[in-house]
Coordinates of C-alpha atoms and ligand atoms in Angstrom, one line a residue:
T748 CA 23.0 46.1 -42.2
A749 CA 23.2 43.7 -45.0
K750 CA 24.1 46.4 -47.4
R751 CA 26.9 47.6 -45.2
T752 CA 28.1 44.0 -44.7
G753 CA 28.0 43.5 -48.4
R754 CA 30.1 46.5 -49.0
N755 CA 32.6 45.6 -46.3
Q756 CA 32.8 42.1 -47.8
F757 CA 33.4 43.6 -51.2
V758 CA 36.2 45.8 -49.8
F759 CA 37.6 42.8 -48.0
F760 CA 37.7 40.6 -51.1
G761 CA 38.9 43.5 -53.2
N762 CA 41.9 44.0 -51.0
D763 CA 42.5 40.3 -51.0
A764 CA 42.4 40.0 -54.7
Q765 CA 44.8 42.9 -55.0
R766 CA 47.2 41.2 -52.6
V767 CA 47.0 38.0 -54.5
S768 CA 47.6 39.8 -57.8
V769 CA 51.0 41.1 -56.7
L770 CA 52.1 37.5 -56.3
D771 CA 54.2 36.3 -59.2
G772 CA 52.8 32.8 -59.7
G773 CA 56.0 31.6 -61.5
M774 CA 58.1 32.9 -58.7
V775 CA 56.1 31.0 -56.1
H776 CA 56.4 27.8 -58.1
D777 CA 60.2 28.3 -58.5
L778 CA 60.5 29.0 -54.8
R779 CA 58.6 25.9 -53.8
L780 CA 60.8 23.9 -56.2
A781 CA 63.9 25.5 -54.6
L782 CA 62.8 24.1 -51.2
E783 CA 62.4 20.7 -52.7
L784 CA 65.8 20.8 -54.5
D785 CA 67.6 22.1 -51.4
Q786 CA 68.5 25.4 -53.0
I787 CA 67.6 27.4 -49.9
D788 CA 70.9 28.0 -48.4
V789 CA 72.2 30.0 -45.4
H790 CA 75.2 32.3 -45.1
Y791 CA 76.6 33.3 -41.7
Q792 CA 78.1 36.6 -40.6
P793 CA 80.1 36.9 -37.4
I794 CA 79.1 39.3 -34.6
V795 CA 82.3 40.5 -32.8
D796 CA 82.9 41.4 -29.2
L797 CA 84.3 45.0 -29.4
A798 CA 86.3 44.5 -26.2
T799 CA 88.0 41.2 -26.9
G800 CA 87.9 40.7 -30.7
R801 CA 86.2 37.3 -30.1
V802 CA 83.3 36.1 -32.3
H803 CA 80.4 36.3 -29.8
K804 CA 77.8 34.9 -32.1
A805 CA 76.7 34.9 -35.8
E806 CA 73.7 35.8 -37.8
A807 CA 72.1 33.3 -40.3
L808 CA 71.1 35.1 -43.5
V809 CA 69.0 33.1 -46.1
R810 CA 70.1 32.9 -49.7
W811 CA 68.6 31.2 -52.7
K812 CA 71.3 29.3 -54.4
H813 CA 69.9 29.6 -57.9
P814 CA 71.4 27.4 -60.6
Q815 CA 71.5 30.3 -63.1
K816 CA 71.4 33.4 -61.1
G817 CA 73.8 32.4 -58.3
Y818 CA 73.0 33.5 -54.7
V819 CA 69.8 35.4 -54.8
P820 CA 69.5 37.9 -51.8
P821 CA 66.5 37.7 -49.4
V822 CA 65.1 41.1 -50.5
E823 CA 64.2 39.4 -53.9
F824 CA 62.2 36.5 -52.5
I825 CA 61.3 37.0 -48.8
P826 CA 58.4 39.3 -49.6
I827 CA 57.0 36.7 -52.0
A828 CA 57.6 33.9 -49.4
E829 CA 55.7 36.0 -46.9
E830 CA 52.8 36.6 -49.2
S831 CA 52.5 33.0 -50.3
G832 CA 53.0 31.4 -46.9
L833 CA 56.2 29.6 -48.0
I834 CA 58.0 31.7 -45.4
H835 CA 57.1 29.0 -42.8
A836 CA 58.9 26.3 -44.7
I837 CA 61.9 28.6 -45.5
G838 CA 62.1 29.6 -41.9
N839 CA 62.2 26.0 -40.7
R840 CA 64.9 25.2 -43.3
V841 CA 67.1 28.1 -42.1
L842 CA 66.5 27.0 -38.5
Q843 CA 67.5 23.5 -39.2
K844 CA 70.7 24.5 -41.1
A845 CA 71.6 27.1 -38.4
V846 CA 71.3 24.5 -35.7
Q847 CA 73.6 22.1 -37.6
T848 CA 76.2 24.9 -38.1
T849 CA 76.0 26.0 -34.4
R850 CA 76.8 22.4 -33.4
E851 CA 79.8 22.3 -35.7
W852 CA 81.0 25.7 -34.5
N853 CA 80.7 24.7 -30.8
G854 CA 82.7 21.6 -31.6
V855 CA 85.7 23.7 -32.5
C856 CA 85.4 26.3 -29.7
V857 CA 88.3 26.2 -27.3
D858 CA 87.0 28.3 -24.4
G859 CA 83.9 26.2 -23.6
V860 CA 81.6 29.2 -24.0
L861 CA 78.5 28.2 -25.9
R862 CA 78.1 30.1 -29.2
R863 CA 74.7 30.9 -30.7
I864 CA 73.5 31.7 -34.2
S865 CA 70.7 34.1 -34.6
V866 CA 67.8 33.6 -37.1
N867 CA 65.5 36.2 -38.5
R868 CA 61.8 35.7 -38.2
S869 CA 59.2 37.9 -40.0
P870 CA 56.0 39.0 -38.2
R871 CA 54.2 36.8 -40.7
E872 CA 55.8 33.8 -38.9
F873 CA 54.1 34.7 -35.7
Y874 CA 50.7 35.1 -37.2
G875 CA 48.3 32.9 -39.1
Y876 CA 46.4 29.9 -37.8
D877 CA 49.0 28.5 -35.5
G878 CA 51.4 31.5 -35.3
A879 CA 54.8 30.3 -34.1
D880 CA 53.5 27.0 -32.7
D881 CA 54.7 25.1 -35.7
W882 CA 58.3 26.2 -35.6
I883 CA 58.4 26.1 -31.8
S884 CA 57.5 22.4 -32.0
H885 CA 60.0 22.0 -34.9
M886 CA 62.7 23.3 -32.6
N887 CA 61.7 20.9 -29.9
T888 CA 62.1 18.0 -32.3
Q889 CA 65.6 19.3 -33.0
G890 CA 66.6 18.2 -29.5
G891 CA 67.2 21.0 -27.2
C892 CA 68.6 23.4 -29.7
A893 CA 67.0 26.6 -28.3
N894 CA 70.0 27.5 -26.3
M895 CA 72.1 27.5 -29.4
L896 CA 69.9 30.0 -31.1
S897 CA 68.9 33.6 -30.9
L898 CA 65.9 35.2 -32.5
E899 CA 65.9 38.4 -34.5
I900 CA 62.6 40.2 -34.6
T901 CA 61.6 43.7 -35.6
E902 CA 59.7 46.5 -33.9
G903 CA 56.7 45.9 -36.1
L904 CA 56.0 42.6 -34.4
L905 CA 56.0 44.1 -30.9
L906 CA 53.9 47.0 -32.1
S907 CA 51.0 44.7 -32.8
D908 CA 50.8 44.0 -29.1
H909 CA 49.1 40.7 -29.8
P910 CA 48.8 38.6 -26.6
K911 CA 49.6 35.4 -28.6
V912 CA 52.9 37.0 -29.8
L913 CA 53.8 38.0 -26.3
A914 CA 53.1 34.5 -25.0
Q915 CA 55.1 32.9 -27.8
L916 CA 58.1 35.2 -27.2
K917 CA 58.0 34.3 -23.5
Q918 CA 57.8 30.6 -24.4
L919 CA 60.8 30.9 -26.7
R920 CA 62.9 32.6 -24.0
A921 CA 61.9 30.0 -21.5
M922 CA 63.1 27.4 -23.9
G923 CA 66.5 29.1 -23.9
M924 CA 66.5 31.3 -26.9
T925 CA 67.7 34.9 -26.6
V926 CA 65.8 37.7 -28.4
A927 CA 67.3 40.5 -30.4
L928 CA 65.4 43.6 -31.6
D929 CA 66.6 44.1 -35.2
D930 CA 66.9 47.3 -37.2
F931 CA 66.4 49.4 -34.1
G932 CA 65.6 53.0 -34.7
T933 CA 64.0 52.6 -38.2
G934 CA 60.5 51.6 -37.0
Y935 CA 58.2 53.2 -34.5
S936 CA 60.8 52.9 -31.7
S937 CA 58.2 53.1 -29.0
L938 CA 60.4 52.7 -26.0
S939 CA 57.6 51.3 -23.9
Y940 CA 57.9 47.8 -25.4
L941 CA 61.5 47.6 -24.2
K942 CA 60.0 47.4 -20.8
K943 CA 57.1 45.2 -21.6
F944 CA 59.0 42.5 -23.6
D945 CA 62.1 40.7 -22.4
I946 CA 64.8 41.6 -24.9
D947 CA 68.4 40.5 -24.7
Y948 CA 69.9 42.5 -27.5
I949 CA 69.2 45.6 -29.5
K950 CA 70.7 45.8 -33.0
I951 CA 71.3 49.4 -34.0
D952 CA 70.3 49.8 -37.6
R953 CA 73.0 50.3 -40.2
S954 CA 71.6 53.6 -41.3
F955 CA 72.7 55.2 -38.0
V956 CA 76.1 53.6 -38.1
L957 CA 76.8 54.7 -41.7
D958 CA 77.6 58.4 -40.9
I959 CA 78.5 58.0 -37.3
V960 CA 81.9 59.5 -37.8
D961 CA 80.9 62.6 -39.7
D962 CA 77.3 63.3 -38.6
P963 CA 77.0 64.5 -34.9
A964 CA 73.3 63.9 -35.0
D965 CA 73.7 60.2 -35.9
R966 CA 76.4 59.9 -33.2
A967 CA 74.0 61.5 -30.6
I968 CA 71.3 59.1 -31.6
V969 CA 73.6 56.0 -31.3
E970 CA 75.0 57.2 -28.0
S971 CA 71.5 57.7 -26.6
I972 CA 70.3 54.3 -27.7
I973 CA 73.4 52.7 -26.0
A974 CA 73.0 54.7 -22.8
M975 CA 69.3 53.8 -22.5
S976 CA 69.9 50.1 -23.3
R977 CA 72.7 49.7 -20.9
K978 CA 70.5 51.0 -18.1
L979 CA 67.9 48.5 -19.0
G980 CA 70.5 45.7 -19.1
I981 CA 70.1 45.1 -22.8
K982 CA 73.3 44.3 -24.9
L983 CA 74.0 46.4 -28.0
I984 CA 75.0 45.2 -31.4
A985 CA 75.9 47.7 -34.1
E986 CA 75.0 46.7 -37.7
G987 CA 76.8 47.5 -40.8
V988 CA 80.2 48.4 -39.3
E989 CA 82.5 48.9 -42.3
T990 CA 85.4 51.0 -41.0
Q991 CA 87.9 51.0 -38.1
A992 CA 86.8 54.6 -37.3
Q993 CA 83.2 53.5 -36.9
A994 CA 84.3 50.6 -34.7
A995 CA 86.4 52.9 -32.5
L996 CA 83.6 55.4 -32.0
L997 CA 81.2 52.6 -31.1
A998 CA 83.6 51.0 -28.7
A999 CA 84.2 54.4 -27.1
A1000 CA 80.4 54.8 -26.7
H1001 CA 80.4 51.4 -24.9
C1002 CA 78.7 49.5 -27.6
D1003 CA 79.2 45.7 -26.8
F1004 CA 79.2 44.1 -30.2
A1005 CA 79.7 44.9 -33.9
Q1006 CA 78.7 43.2 -37.1
G1007 CA 79.7 44.3 -40.6
Y1008 CA 82.0 44.0 -43.6
L1009 CA 84.9 45.3 -41.5
Y1010 CA 85.1 41.9 -39.9
A1011 CA 83.5 39.7 -42.5
R1012 CA 80.7 39.5 -45.1
P1013 CA 78.1 36.8 -44.7
M1014 CA 79.8 33.5 -45.8
P1015 CA 78.7 30.0 -46.9
Q1016 CA 78.9 27.5 -44.1
Q1017 CA 82.3 26.0 -44.8
E1018 CA 83.9 29.4 -45.2
F1019 CA 82.3 30.6 -42.0
L1020 CA 83.5 27.5 -40.0
A1021 CA 87.0 28.1 -41.3
F1022 CA 86.7 31.8 -40.3
V1023 CA 85.6 31.0 -36.7
R1024 CA 88.2 28.2 -36.4
A1025 CA 90.9 30.8 -37.2
A1026 CA 89.4 33.4 -34.9
E1027 CA 89.5 30.9 -32.0
N1028 CA 93.3 31.1 -32.1
T1029 CA 93.7 34.7 -33.1
P1030 CA 91.1 37.3 -31.9
L1031 CA 90.1 39.9 -34.5
S1032 CA 91.6 43.4 -34.2
V1033 CA 89.5 45.7 -32.0
P1034 CA 90.0 49.4 -31.3
V1035 CA 92.3 50.3 -28.5
L1036 CA 90.9 53.1 -26.4
F1037 CA 93.2 55.7 -24.7
N1038 CA 92.1 57.9 -21.9
H1039 CA 88.5 57.6 -22.7
V1040 CA 86.4 60.0 -20.5
N1041 CA 82.7 59.5 -20.4
Ligands
C2E1062 P1 68.9 42.1 -41.4 O1 68.4 41.1 -40.5 O2 69.0 43.5 -40.9 O3 70.4 41.6 -41.9 C1 71.5 42.5 -42.0 C2 71.7 42.8 -43.5 O4 72.8 43.7 -43.6 C3 72.1 41.5 -44.3 O5 71.6 41.7 -45.6 C4 73.6 41.7 -44.4 O6 74.2 41.0 -45.5 C5 73.8 43.1 -44.5 N1 75.1 43.6 -44.0 C6 75.8 43.1 -43.0 N2 76.9 43.8 -42.8 C7 76.9 44.9 -43.6 C8 77.8 46.0 -43.9 O7 78.8 46.2 -43.3 N3 77.4 46.8 -44.9 C9 76.2 46.7 -45.6 N4 76.0 47.5 -46.6 N5 75.4 45.6 -45.4 C10 75.7 44.7 -44.4 P2 70.8 40.4 -46.4 O8 71.6 39.2 -46.1 O9 70.6 40.9 -47.8 O10 69.4 40.4 -45.6 C11 68.5 41.4 -45.8 C12 67.3 41.2 -44.8 O11 66.6 40.0 -45.2 C13 67.7 40.9 -43.4 O12 68.0 42.1 -42.8 C14 66.5 40.3 -42.8 O13 65.5 41.3 -42.5 C15 66.0 39.5 -44.0 N6 66.3 38.1 -43.9 C16 67.5 37.5 -44.1 N7 67.5 36.2 -43.8 C17 66.2 35.9 -43.4 C18 65.5 34.7 -43.0 O14 66.1 33.6 -42.8 N8 64.2 34.9 -42.6 C19 63.5 36.0 -42.7 N9 62.2 36.1 -42.4 N10 64.2 37.2 -43.1 C20 65.5 37.1 -43.4
MG1063 MG1 68.8 40.4 -38.7
MG1064 MG1 69.3 44.0 -39.0
MG1065 MG1 69.2 46.1 -41.0

């Protein structure tokens, strides 16, 4: 009925107004300006092969290089970028910089193995009027860069089960991108989508890695995730590895890769390139496993 429609409409606009009201207009303006002034910067953090100590790939992490505040972390502006729609422009900027960095990195690699940099993409960047079409075509104009990149998505995106998302993820993989499921274990962890979507990597969330040495429950969870993923042919990356003891446990549990402050913090481009150049000659230290029994 009209009345019902009216009420529904009221509720709809009411929610919308509320959503808009959480947006800080000044912040949106500043963020837009930051894009124009090229203050949207990217730091890079190596992801290390636990068996060889080689840098396998790296993650691109956005930073706002603010003239007064210094590097502003994503938690302070990504939610606003998502709400305001600026996330699309920011995502494209990150992509563009990550591609350039990957090209430079591959220029210094001595073993001929192609290195990739992974970029994070919010669910918001898959929805909206054209979903991921815009940045998929942006990638195409960057000239065959998809095989230099990896995509980090979260469980929330897959949960929506949207046919368009499924198709776009397929398209991105067909173009040569690999896909990593980020923050694994913190969301809904419906294991059914590991079967339904083609996923190359699972990133075990930092919260499980944190107490892996002291907490048998966390260790059991991590070992189960690893065992399951290996059977599905999915590679594992542990996030937030800060100590040698954590790395040793992860290696013993057959985790493939590790990322964390133990190896390096996210670094500005030039520092990162110097880091990987040095790592080309001298692999990073990795745990040595003695008499490991499964
Ligand atoms: P994430 O994708 O899970 O990224 C990992 C976060 O853990 C990063 O925080 C990184 O700096 C931090 N980290 C890495 N190693 C360690 C460690 O050993 N210990 C601790 N305590 N932390 C560690 P950051 O850079 O603040 O990024 C936070 C989140 O912001 C990311 O989580 C990601 O969800 C989002 N994000 C970052 N860059 C982008 C982007 O370009 N686009 C979008 N849409 N989201 C992004
Ligand atoms: Mg990530
Ligand atoms: Mg993560
Ligand atoms: Mg995380």
